[in-house]
XYZ file of C-alpha atoms in Angstrom:
638
model
C -0.186 -0.049 -0.012
C 1.508 3.315 -1.386
C 0.121 6.639 -0.166
C -0.127 10.177 -1.277
C 2.877 12.001 0.104
C 1.311 15.677 0.000
C -0.288 17.061 3.386
C -1.930 20.570 3.545
C -0.315 23.144 5.760
C -2.699 24.221 8.375
C -0.695 27.645 9.042
C -2.548 29.171 5.870
C -0.841 30.780 3.009
C 2.167 28.205 1.910
C -0.259 25.618 0.095
C 0.509 22.099 -0.318
C 4.333 20.346 1.066
C 5.335 17.881 -1.726
C 7.156 14.744 -0.793
C 10.818 15.424 0.094
C 12.536 12.663 -1.536
C 10.619 12.483 -5.019
C 10.991 16.491 -4.851
C 14.736 15.667 -4.305
C 14.912 13.434 -7.072
C 12.691 15.591 -9.325
C 14.579 18.996 -9.179
C 17.921 17.498 -9.657
C 16.757 15.320 -12.536
C 14.923 18.420 -13.947
C 18.378 20.257 -14.110
C 19.905 17.740 -16.263
C 17.093 17.725 -18.513
C 16.554 21.481 -18.823
C 20.125 22.025 -19.699
C 19.943 19.281 -22.110
C 16.839 20.355 -24.060
C 18.405 24.352 -24.600
C 21.351 22.599 -26.299
C 18.702 20.310 -28.248
C 16.871 23.465 -28.731
C 19.673 25.359 -30.036
C 20.592 22.950 -32.558
C 17.257 22.376 -33.726
C 15.451 25.328 -34.461
C 11.581 24.893 -35.014
C 10.270 26.911 -37.852
C 6.338 26.165 -37.187
C 4.456 25.807 -33.921
C 2.468 22.487 -33.652
C -0.435 21.933 -31.273
C -0.197 18.375 -29.549
C -3.000 15.966 -30.388
C -4.314 12.274 -30.525
C -2.502 9.568 -32.602
C -5.228 8.371 -34.815
C -8.456 10.006 -33.490
C -8.045 14.128 -32.831
C -9.504 15.649 -30.021
C -7.713 18.597 -30.588
C -6.855 20.544 -33.802
C -3.324 19.274 -34.859
C -2.417 21.624 -37.425
C 0.494 24.094 -38.244
C 0.751 26.723 -36.711
C 1.216 30.319 -38.836
C 4.045 31.518 -36.208
C 7.818 31.741 -36.608
C 9.501 30.486 -33.823
C 13.111 30.766 -33.267
C 13.925 28.795 -30.109
C 12.782 27.836 -27.060
C 15.175 29.351 -24.519
C 14.114 32.213 -22.586
C 15.055 35.059 -25.531
C 10.888 34.807 -25.756
C 10.608 38.218 -23.587
C 7.445 39.240 -25.783
C 3.998 38.787 -24.154
C 1.396 40.726 -25.044
C -2.019 41.176 -23.612
C -5.064 40.576 -25.181
C -6.502 43.668 -27.421
C -9.366 44.132 -25.174
C -9.483 43.240 -21.552
C -13.220 43.589 -21.291
C -15.236 40.443 -21.296
C -18.190 41.356 -22.859
C -16.405 43.436 -25.304
C -13.523 40.754 -26.492
C -15.617 38.850 -28.721
C -14.990 41.505 -31.465
C -12.616 38.838 -33.289
C -11.269 39.372 -36.514
C -8.694 37.061 -38.115
C -8.727 38.663 -41.782
C -9.641 36.958 -44.734
C -11.868 33.922 -44.312
C -10.214 30.937 -43.699
C -10.968 27.912 -45.950
C -11.586 23.813 -44.944
C -8.454 22.372 -45.179
C -7.388 18.668 -45.531
C -5.664 16.735 -43.280
C -4.404 13.335 -44.237
C -7.173 12.845 -47.115
C -9.836 13.762 -44.833
C -12.096 16.726 -44.024
C -11.831 18.207 -40.282
C -14.773 20.299 -38.767
C -12.396 23.184 -37.645
C -13.034 25.295 -34.195
C -12.390 29.042 -34.691
C -11.165 30.917 -31.528
C -14.257 33.073 -31.429
C -15.763 30.112 -30.185
C -13.619 30.292 -26.755
C -15.345 33.456 -26.084
C -18.814 32.758 -27.051
C -18.907 29.497 -25.144
C -17.669 30.825 -22.160
C -20.860 33.764 -22.251
C -22.915 31.372 -20.718
C -21.355 32.378 -17.618
C -22.727 35.527 -16.690
C -21.994 35.691 -12.801
C -17.958 35.150 -12.392
C -18.786 33.255 -9.659
C -20.463 30.865 -11.605
C -16.944 30.374 -13.219
C -14.812 29.275 -10.011
C -17.499 27.130 -8.922
C -16.843 25.110 -12.154
C -13.472 24.887 -11.467
C -13.845 23.830 -7.557
C -16.726 21.360 -8.967
C -13.660 19.665 -10.779
C -11.594 19.560 -7.650
C -14.594 18.115 -5.523
C -15.409 15.256 -8.067
C -11.485 14.355 -7.373
C -13.135 13.264 -4.188
C -13.150 9.596 -5.262
C -9.876 9.560 -6.452
C -8.106 10.788 -2.611
C -8.766 14.708 -2.851
C -8.487 16.179 0.443
C -8.342 19.910 -0.301
C -8.666 22.264 -3.396
C -7.103 25.923 -2.984
C -8.506 28.724 -4.336
C -5.807 31.812 -4.085
C -4.351 34.687 -5.803
C -0.461 34.387 -7.575
C 1.475 36.847 -9.095
C 2.255 36.367 -13.114
C 6.185 36.221 -12.927
C 5.963 38.006 -16.548
C 4.294 41.260 -15.208
C 3.347 41.112 -11.832
C -0.578 41.047 -12.619
C -3.079 38.851 -10.473
C -3.851 35.633 -11.712
C -5.865 33.362 -10.278
C -4.760 29.802 -8.778
C -7.199 26.357 -8.410
C -5.094 23.654 -7.130
C -6.265 19.917 -6.226
C -4.674 16.955 -4.824
C -6.745 14.627 -6.622
C -5.482 11.817 -9.399
C -4.547 14.331 -11.791
C -4.839 13.684 -15.341
C -2.518 11.581 -17.662
C -1.603 12.623 -21.263
C -4.835 11.413 -22.710
C -6.883 12.883 -19.982
C -5.363 16.262 -20.074
C -6.395 16.444 -23.903
C -9.388 15.234 -23.236
C -10.272 18.167 -20.363
C -9.051 20.742 -23.249
C -11.311 19.346 -26.020
C -14.874 19.718 -26.100
C -17.560 17.423 -25.086
C -15.398 14.553 -23.694
C -16.042 13.915 -19.877
C -14.799 11.230 -18.032
C -17.595 11.283 -15.332
C -19.539 8.825 -15.486
C -20.518 8.447 -11.318
C -24.022 9.423 -10.745
C -22.810 11.312 -7.902
C -20.378 13.696 -10.320
C -21.220 17.307 -10.752
C -19.542 17.713 -13.874
C -21.293 15.791 -17.053
C -21.376 17.719 -20.080
C -17.480 17.928 -20.934
C -17.220 21.932 -21.427
C -16.900 23.769 -18.110
C -13.113 23.790 -17.990
C -12.899 25.872 -21.309
C -16.380 27.845 -20.012
C -15.139 28.729 -16.954
C -11.461 29.878 -17.641
C -12.323 31.736 -20.697
C -15.122 33.387 -18.553
C -12.195 34.260 -16.064
C -9.225 35.518 -18.040
C -7.529 34.973 -21.724
C -5.355 32.659 -20.930
C -5.187 29.824 -18.525
C -2.401 27.207 -17.791
C -2.536 23.399 -16.515
C -0.053 21.385 -14.781
C -1.171 18.066 -14.017
C 0.721 14.967 -12.705
C -1.108 11.479 -12.727
C 0.446 8.206 -11.055
C -0.613 5.017 -12.765
C -0.812 1.134 -12.092
C -0.021 1.523 -8.328
C 2.779 4.327 -9.107
C 4.959 2.551 -11.409
C 4.612 5.011 -13.727
C 4.395 8.669 -13.282
C 3.296 11.420 -16.007
C 3.189 15.126 -16.058
C 1.525 17.525 -18.793
C 1.341 20.741 -19.408
C -1.202 22.358 -21.360
C -2.309 25.684 -22.660
C -5.137 27.354 -23.150
C -4.720 31.082 -24.952
C -7.199 33.534 -26.244
C -4.923 35.638 -26.451
C -2.009 33.547 -28.380
C -5.022 32.660 -30.772
C -5.620 35.915 -31.265
C -2.626 37.533 -31.338
C -1.455 35.398 -33.895
C -4.443 34.990 -36.314
C -5.335 31.690 -35.977
C -8.808 30.511 -37.432
C -9.156 27.354 -35.248
C -8.196 26.434 -31.850
C -4.658 25.305 -31.037
C -3.822 24.171 -27.854
C 0.098 23.436 -27.428
C 0.700 20.284 -24.442
C 3.824 18.369 -23.305
C 4.510 15.523 -21.006
C 7.032 14.060 -19.331
C 7.532 10.575 -17.630
C 9.377 9.679 -14.342
C 11.209 6.424 -15.163
C 11.786 3.268 -13.149
C 15.180 4.825 -12.953
C 13.913 7.746 -11.226
C 14.900 10.096 -14.035
C 12.245 12.847 -15.939
C 12.220 12.059 -19.489
C 10.353 13.463 -22.130
C 7.342 11.596 -23.980
C 7.432 12.867 -27.670
C 4.765 9.799 -28.605
C 3.543 12.501 -31.435
C 7.297 13.166 -32.542
C 10.186 15.525 -31.092
C 9.474 17.846 -33.606
C 5.792 18.533 -31.807
C 7.332 18.263 -28.488
C 9.795 21.028 -29.157
C 7.244 23.394 -30.925
C 4.879 23.059 -28.221
C 7.455 23.976 -25.857
C 8.076 27.054 -27.437
C 5.081 28.175 -27.572
C 4.076 27.306 -24.183
C 7.732 29.454 -23.225
C 6.303 32.148 -25.031
C 2.865 32.523 -24.214
C 2.967 31.492 -20.837
C 3.508 33.262 -17.820
C 6.850 31.099 -17.380
C 9.787 31.669 -19.690
C 12.059 28.844 -19.290
C 11.221 24.987 -19.083
C 12.709 24.981 -15.460
C 10.192 27.252 -14.589
C 7.442 25.259 -16.105
C 8.699 22.120 -14.307
C 8.651 24.004 -10.994
C 5.091 24.255 -10.993
C 4.893 20.476 -9.848
C 7.029 20.849 -6.476
C 3.872 21.332 -4.916
C 1.499 19.019 -6.562
C 2.828 15.792 -4.688
C 2.526 12.600 -6.467
C -0.921 13.742 -7.937
C -2.719 16.129 -8.423
C -3.761 19.393 -10.877
C -2.686 22.909 -10.488
C -4.796 25.692 -13.192
C -3.840 29.240 -13.155
C -5.859 31.627 -14.673
C -4.277 34.701 -16.188
C -4.666 38.140 -18.086
C -7.681 38.006 -15.898
C -10.773 40.219 -17.569
C -11.712 43.698 -16.492
C -14.820 45.181 -15.697
C -16.434 47.886 -17.267
C -15.011 50.504 -15.039
C -11.138 49.324 -16.048
C -10.537 47.527 -13.465
C -9.992 43.962 -12.606
C -12.953 41.917 -11.888
C -12.045 39.915 -9.112
C -11.190 42.485 -6.272
C -8.341 40.930 -4.640
C -7.468 43.818 -2.214
C -10.531 44.401 -0.174
C -10.258 41.815 2.078
C -6.656 39.502 2.107
C -8.390 36.246 3.055
C -11.289 36.784 0.366
C -11.901 37.135 -3.094
C -14.695 39.888 -4.040
C -16.270 41.190 -7.413
C -15.196 44.716 -7.935
C -17.924 46.879 -7.613
C -21.215 44.398 -7.107
C -21.950 45.508 -4.014
C -25.376 46.907 -3.835
C -27.651 48.862 -1.267
C -30.239 47.223 0.084
C -33.568 48.504 0.405
C -35.175 48.364 3.212
C -35.540 50.156 6.719
C -32.665 52.071 8.064
C -32.801 50.228 11.073
C -32.649 46.909 9.374
C -30.055 47.940 6.613
C -26.875 46.698 8.546
C -28.445 43.190 9.323
C -29.621 42.632 5.737
C -26.316 43.859 4.284
C -24.326 41.380 6.229
C -26.899 38.495 5.542
C -25.584 35.520 3.726
C -28.038 36.196 1.155
C -26.804 39.443 0.179
C -22.679 38.429 0.650
C -22.553 35.376 -1.346
C -23.611 38.061 -4.323
C -19.806 39.520 -4.275
C -17.779 37.805 -1.813
C -16.304 34.102 -2.616
C -15.805 33.102 0.746
C -19.744 33.588 1.992
C -20.678 31.673 -1.786
C -18.074 28.940 -1.124
C -19.340 28.296 2.278
C -23.109 27.190 0.732
C -22.045 25.732 -2.293
C -22.081 22.391 -1.279
C -24.908 20.685 1.101
C -22.811 18.391 2.202
C -18.920 18.350 2.704
C -16.730 15.481 3.720
C -14.942 15.620 7.073
C -11.627 14.758 5.353
C -12.013 17.263 2.081
C -10.764 21.074 2.764
C -11.609 24.337 0.718
C -8.827 26.551 1.312
C -9.118 30.364 0.197
C -6.410 32.475 0.263
C -4.773 30.164 2.664
C -7.532 30.092 5.346
C -9.765 27.165 5.559
C -13.633 28.206 3.913
C -16.165 27.307 7.118
C -19.219 25.251 5.730
C -22.208 26.604 6.600
C -25.544 24.733 6.307
C -28.229 26.931 5.803
C -31.210 24.796 7.035
C -29.518 25.722 10.540
C -30.244 29.497 10.008
C -33.971 28.464 10.004
C -36.642 28.683 13.068
C -39.898 26.942 13.369
C -38.981 23.994 10.722
C -40.643 22.326 8.921
C -40.272 19.489 6.835
C -41.987 18.183 3.890
C -41.688 15.284 1.156
C -42.634 16.228 -2.114
C -43.083 13.416 -4.985
C -42.837 14.652 -8.109
C -44.867 13.156 -10.692
C -44.707 12.463 -14.733
C -47.071 10.586 -16.766
C -48.616 9.080 -13.854
C -44.777 7.711 -12.620
C -43.132 8.998 -9.658
C -39.836 10.631 -10.866
C -38.178 11.320 -7.268
C -38.337 12.200 -4.088
C -37.350 14.970 -2.356
C -37.389 16.525 1.670
C -37.891 20.211 1.609
C -36.537 21.983 4.785
C -38.930 25.288 5.172
C -39.099 27.932 8.093
C -38.093 31.713 8.947
C -34.899 33.004 9.474
C -33.458 33.577 12.388
C -33.417 36.956 11.965
C -36.823 37.448 11.016
C -38.943 40.017 10.414
C -35.888 41.998 10.612
C -34.295 40.185 7.038
C -36.626 40.436 4.233
C -35.189 37.910 2.276
C -37.218 35.024 1.318
C -36.789 31.990 -1.312
C -35.489 28.446 -1.598
C -32.108 27.111 -1.792
C -32.123 24.512 -4.447
C -28.786 21.740 -4.865
C -28.678 19.207 -7.333
C -26.363 16.524 -6.452
C -24.938 18.420 -3.230
C -23.956 21.914 -5.527
C -26.137 24.526 -4.734
C -27.982 25.574 -8.083
C -30.346 28.677 -6.886
C -29.419 30.273 -3.956
C -32.523 32.079 -2.192
C -34.812 31.763 -5.611
C -37.449 34.453 -4.846
C -40.120 31.900 -5.901
C -43.243 34.016 -5.045
C -43.579 38.273 -4.869
C -45.098 39.511 -1.765
C -45.630 42.617 -2.625
C -47.244 45.252 0.096
C -48.946 42.679 2.496
C -45.414 41.069 3.147
C -46.767 37.585 1.795
C -43.521 35.264 2.528
C -41.310 37.835 4.028
C -38.514 35.651 5.713
C -39.702 32.273 4.390
C -36.861 30.238 3.208
C -36.499 26.611 2.128
C -33.402 24.206 1.763
C -33.643 20.983 -0.740
C -32.119 19.084 -3.016
C -33.754 18.273 -6.322
C -31.854 15.791 -8.227
C -35.003 14.792 -10.739
C -34.509 17.759 -12.242
C -31.390 19.144 -14.074
C -29.337 22.458 -14.219
C -28.622 24.579 -17.184
C -25.124 24.174 -18.204
C -23.552 27.168 -16.160
C -25.394 25.556 -13.107
C -26.877 28.580 -11.773
C -30.627 27.644 -12.827
C -32.336 24.431 -14.490
C -33.887 23.323 -17.288
C -37.583 24.422 -17.409
C -39.036 21.174 -18.172
C -42.317 20.189 -16.727
C -41.041 18.327 -13.768
C -39.183 21.598 -12.667
C -42.370 23.600 -13.660
C -44.365 21.528 -11.273
C -41.684 21.950 -8.246
C -42.369 25.814 -9.052
C -45.925 25.464 -8.828
C -45.640 23.263 -5.566
C -42.886 25.792 -3.781
C -45.239 28.189 -4.260
C -47.951 26.954 -2.408
C -45.716 25.888 0.372
C -44.667 29.277 1.016
C -48.213 30.786 1.317
C -49.403 27.565 3.138
C -46.351 28.217 5.678
C -46.596 31.824 5.843
C -50.855 31.876 6.292
C -50.091 29.104 8.983
C -47.096 30.557 11.052
C -46.538 34.263 10.298
C -47.787 34.817 13.789
C -44.699 33.742 15.138
C -42.832 36.500 14.046
C -45.289 39.589 14.849
C -47.553 39.536 11.737
C -51.214 39.209 11.659
C -52.327 35.454 11.458
C -54.285 35.169 8.174
C -56.988 32.856 8.075
C -57.344 30.090 5.590
C -59.662 26.800 5.735
C -57.890 23.761 5.628
C -58.089 21.816 2.338
C -59.982 18.711 2.758
C -58.296 16.290 0.083
C -54.686 16.756 -0.363
C -53.921 17.717 -4.085
C -51.451 15.145 -6.476
C -47.497 16.134 -5.684
C -48.804 16.941 -1.947
C -46.522 16.542 1.127
C -47.046 13.414 2.913
C -45.869 14.663 5.793
C -45.016 17.910 7.992
C -43.774 18.559 11.551
C -41.226 20.171 13.177
C -39.364 17.618 14.776
C -36.541 15.323 12.477
C -39.372 12.779 11.749
C -41.926 13.504 9.156
C -45.736 12.811 10.481
C -48.804 13.168 8.556
C -50.415 14.745 11.133
C -47.390 17.490 11.923
C -49.716 20.231 10.923
C -53.143 19.250 12.370
C -51.737 20.897 16.135
C -50.624 23.682 14.656
C -53.596 24.822 12.879
C -55.864 23.970 15.548
C -53.875 26.977 17.257
C -54.777 29.343 14.484
C -58.426 28.125 14.362
C -58.742 29.097 18.129
C -57.616 32.883 16.979
C -59.952 32.793 14.027
C -62.614 32.380 16.036
C -61.785 34.883 18.620
C -61.495 37.204 15.930
C -64.642 36.283 14.313
C -66.375 37.008 17.977
C -64.963 40.101 18.413
C -66.267 41.378 15.069
C -69.696 39.709 14.656
C -70.671 41.259 18.436
C -69.684 44.915 17.428
C -68.231 47.431 20.172
C -71.790 47.166 22.505
C -71.497 43.583 22.437
C -67.821 43.759 23.319
C -68.418 45.616 25.736
C -71.237 43.537 27.292
C -68.841 40.378 27.050
C -65.971 42.416 28.736
C -68.270 43.206 31.602
C -69.556 39.879 32.179
C -66.508 38.449 31.624
C -67.321 36.105 28.339
C -64.002 37.137 26.445
C -62.052 37.100 29.516
C -62.762 33.168 29.259
C -62.531 32.494 25.889
C -58.741 34.616 26.016
C -58.072 32.376 29.136
C -58.975 29.088 27.261
C -57.040 30.055 24.126
C -54.470 31.038 26.032
C -54.180 28.092 28.136
C -54.230 25.598 24.991
C -51.529 27.629 23.255
C -49.286 26.989 25.936
C -49.990 23.719 26.761
C -49.250 23.671 22.833
C -46.236 24.961 23.254
C -45.043 22.766 26.016
C -45.882 19.576 23.544
C -44.077 20.920 21.120
C -40.865 21.968 23.048
C -41.114 18.289 24.746
C -40.813 17.381 20.989
C -38.524 19.191 19.944
C -36.249 18.545 23.165
C -36.316 14.500 22.231
C -35.532 15.198 18.799
C -32.438 17.190 19.813
C -31.657 14.289 22.219
C -31.784 11.765 19.485
C -29.265 13.965 17.343
C -27.144 14.293 20.106
C -26.898 10.770 20.816
C -26.579 9.861 16.713
C -23.538 12.572 16.747
C -22.226 11.120 19.781
C -22.064 7.348 17.881
C -20.768 8.696 14.721
C -17.866 10.488 16.674
C -17.097 7.283 18.086
C -17.210 5.575 14.690
C -15.026 8.334 13.281
C -12.433 8.095 16.263
C -12.094 4.522 15.517
C -11.915 5.229 11.913
C -8.955 7.565 12.875
C -7.170 5.209 14.915
C -7.485 2.583 12.516
C -6.343 4.907 9.595
C -3.393 5.911 11.355
C -2.198 2.755 11.821
C -2.541 2.038 7.996
C -0.967 5.282 7.619
C 2.277 3.895 9.596
C 2.557 1.160 8.234
C 2.493 2.567 4.595
C 5.006 5.037 5.357
C 7.447 2.370 6.497
C 6.664 0.727 3.093
C 6.964 4.054 1.326
C 10.605 4.308 2.875
C 11.423 1.040 1.553
C 10.308 1.540 -1.686
C 12.429 5.016 -2.234
C 15.278 3.224 -0.569
C 15.393 0.717 -3.331
C 14.338 3.412 -5.903
C 17.348 5.484 -4.791
C 19.566 2.048 -5.152
């Protein structure tokens, strides 16, 4: 058993510490490789740049570039930024005369024009949605051993401009996998729990964040007998500045052989490798091969690092991503809007997570996933992101089970947690937080408009809907008939909950008769505890029926009758009776809530004991693995 030799530095800021033995071997051999590569490059100047592709079935264009290269050493100091730095205007790209369809190996190929990189990325209207796509890729790697994802700002060594780093310690990508990642429509995520499915998220997200992205990935295969590391460049700047009429993606691959030496993989020919390397050194942030290979030092035995640079500007000429306002956060420049509410309530509304997630990446990442494994951590700018369970923000909770139907068949089952925000009625936010496969798609979706009567104000729900499909940017759902039914049902839940519970936060109770027969797709149970009970609403609605009875007596009696009833003690008796009933019911509810909390505490205690046993066992296995690893390293060195 061989364990991964990476460990997250919890003292913030320094990222991941790789295995020292492996790092020493790589660094030593990289020096010799770098020297030999420079010598070869001076002897074998390449006049044309080639993109890398697969041998038989091309998934990336593999044509010769019109760019005249003169070598691969550090003489490449030219590093132009894209002509337009504003994303929504960068699509005005003219490559000159219309290009013609060319033949390769006697076959016609459908070329993908560089403008497609931009138009494809416009699916992301929100810049945080693009970052979430890259974080999703790391979360999907949990099944391959990923234990963290780092999101941070780094400096572009070319010009000192800010760049965005996303790094994980997942399984990494071998040379074929990174080519599929850089291509369109290829997805290796066959698991039902995987977030990604279209094979398009990497391209749309990186190109929405910046004009250029470089990927470093190390992959260990066959029980670490073969270790490969690959570098790929997706550069809108390179394509537009050189006038390409198709997407060209330079890539290079290396392999650590059994002798511990780093070798180049030139399966597509040495000319391909050298010309691709020359493109990487000219258009990436790193001007020498040594600098490129140095980026693998903190990856460890396996993992992936994505660096997005030449970040887009907003309409005011500032970088869209704000790294300066908060050194522990990434914000959206100029996206903080004033909350329209009472002056006394403005602060609590502005500080609520429903408002902060719009401009604060830390707030958004804290609720991005419904559940996060205990052994996985999101690190934003050197500080852990604390998971925020939105259901815990609700008071007077009820749990509603909904079974959607289509063509007479049940398509799924979901449990909705609904209640008032703890800060209600001061916080006026309302809506549903809808997750899909553990990933937040719609945060605080305002499904109804409460208008002037405040109906639904402060009512919030949390649910996971896996029976509907999200759109490509994962910020909305496809408007299918199933989703439309869900929308209708959520509106009914909101109004029903408000009508019977608004008195709990100070609003006048709305009279509403309880439906005698539940409609199709209705909840099968509602309760205030952890169990779902069919009679959950009956006790609550009884309270409100008593209050309605009192109001009806007052209106029918009139002013004189009210005086008469008060003089003879009738109204006092009615009020006293209702008050006693409310107090008795409150006691019953509190007892039930207490029982539920006790059950949860016992469950958590049992889970804690199980986890402690698991930790002890894993530590023992880790110790054995480290001993075996040291023995293998001694054998490898010898």
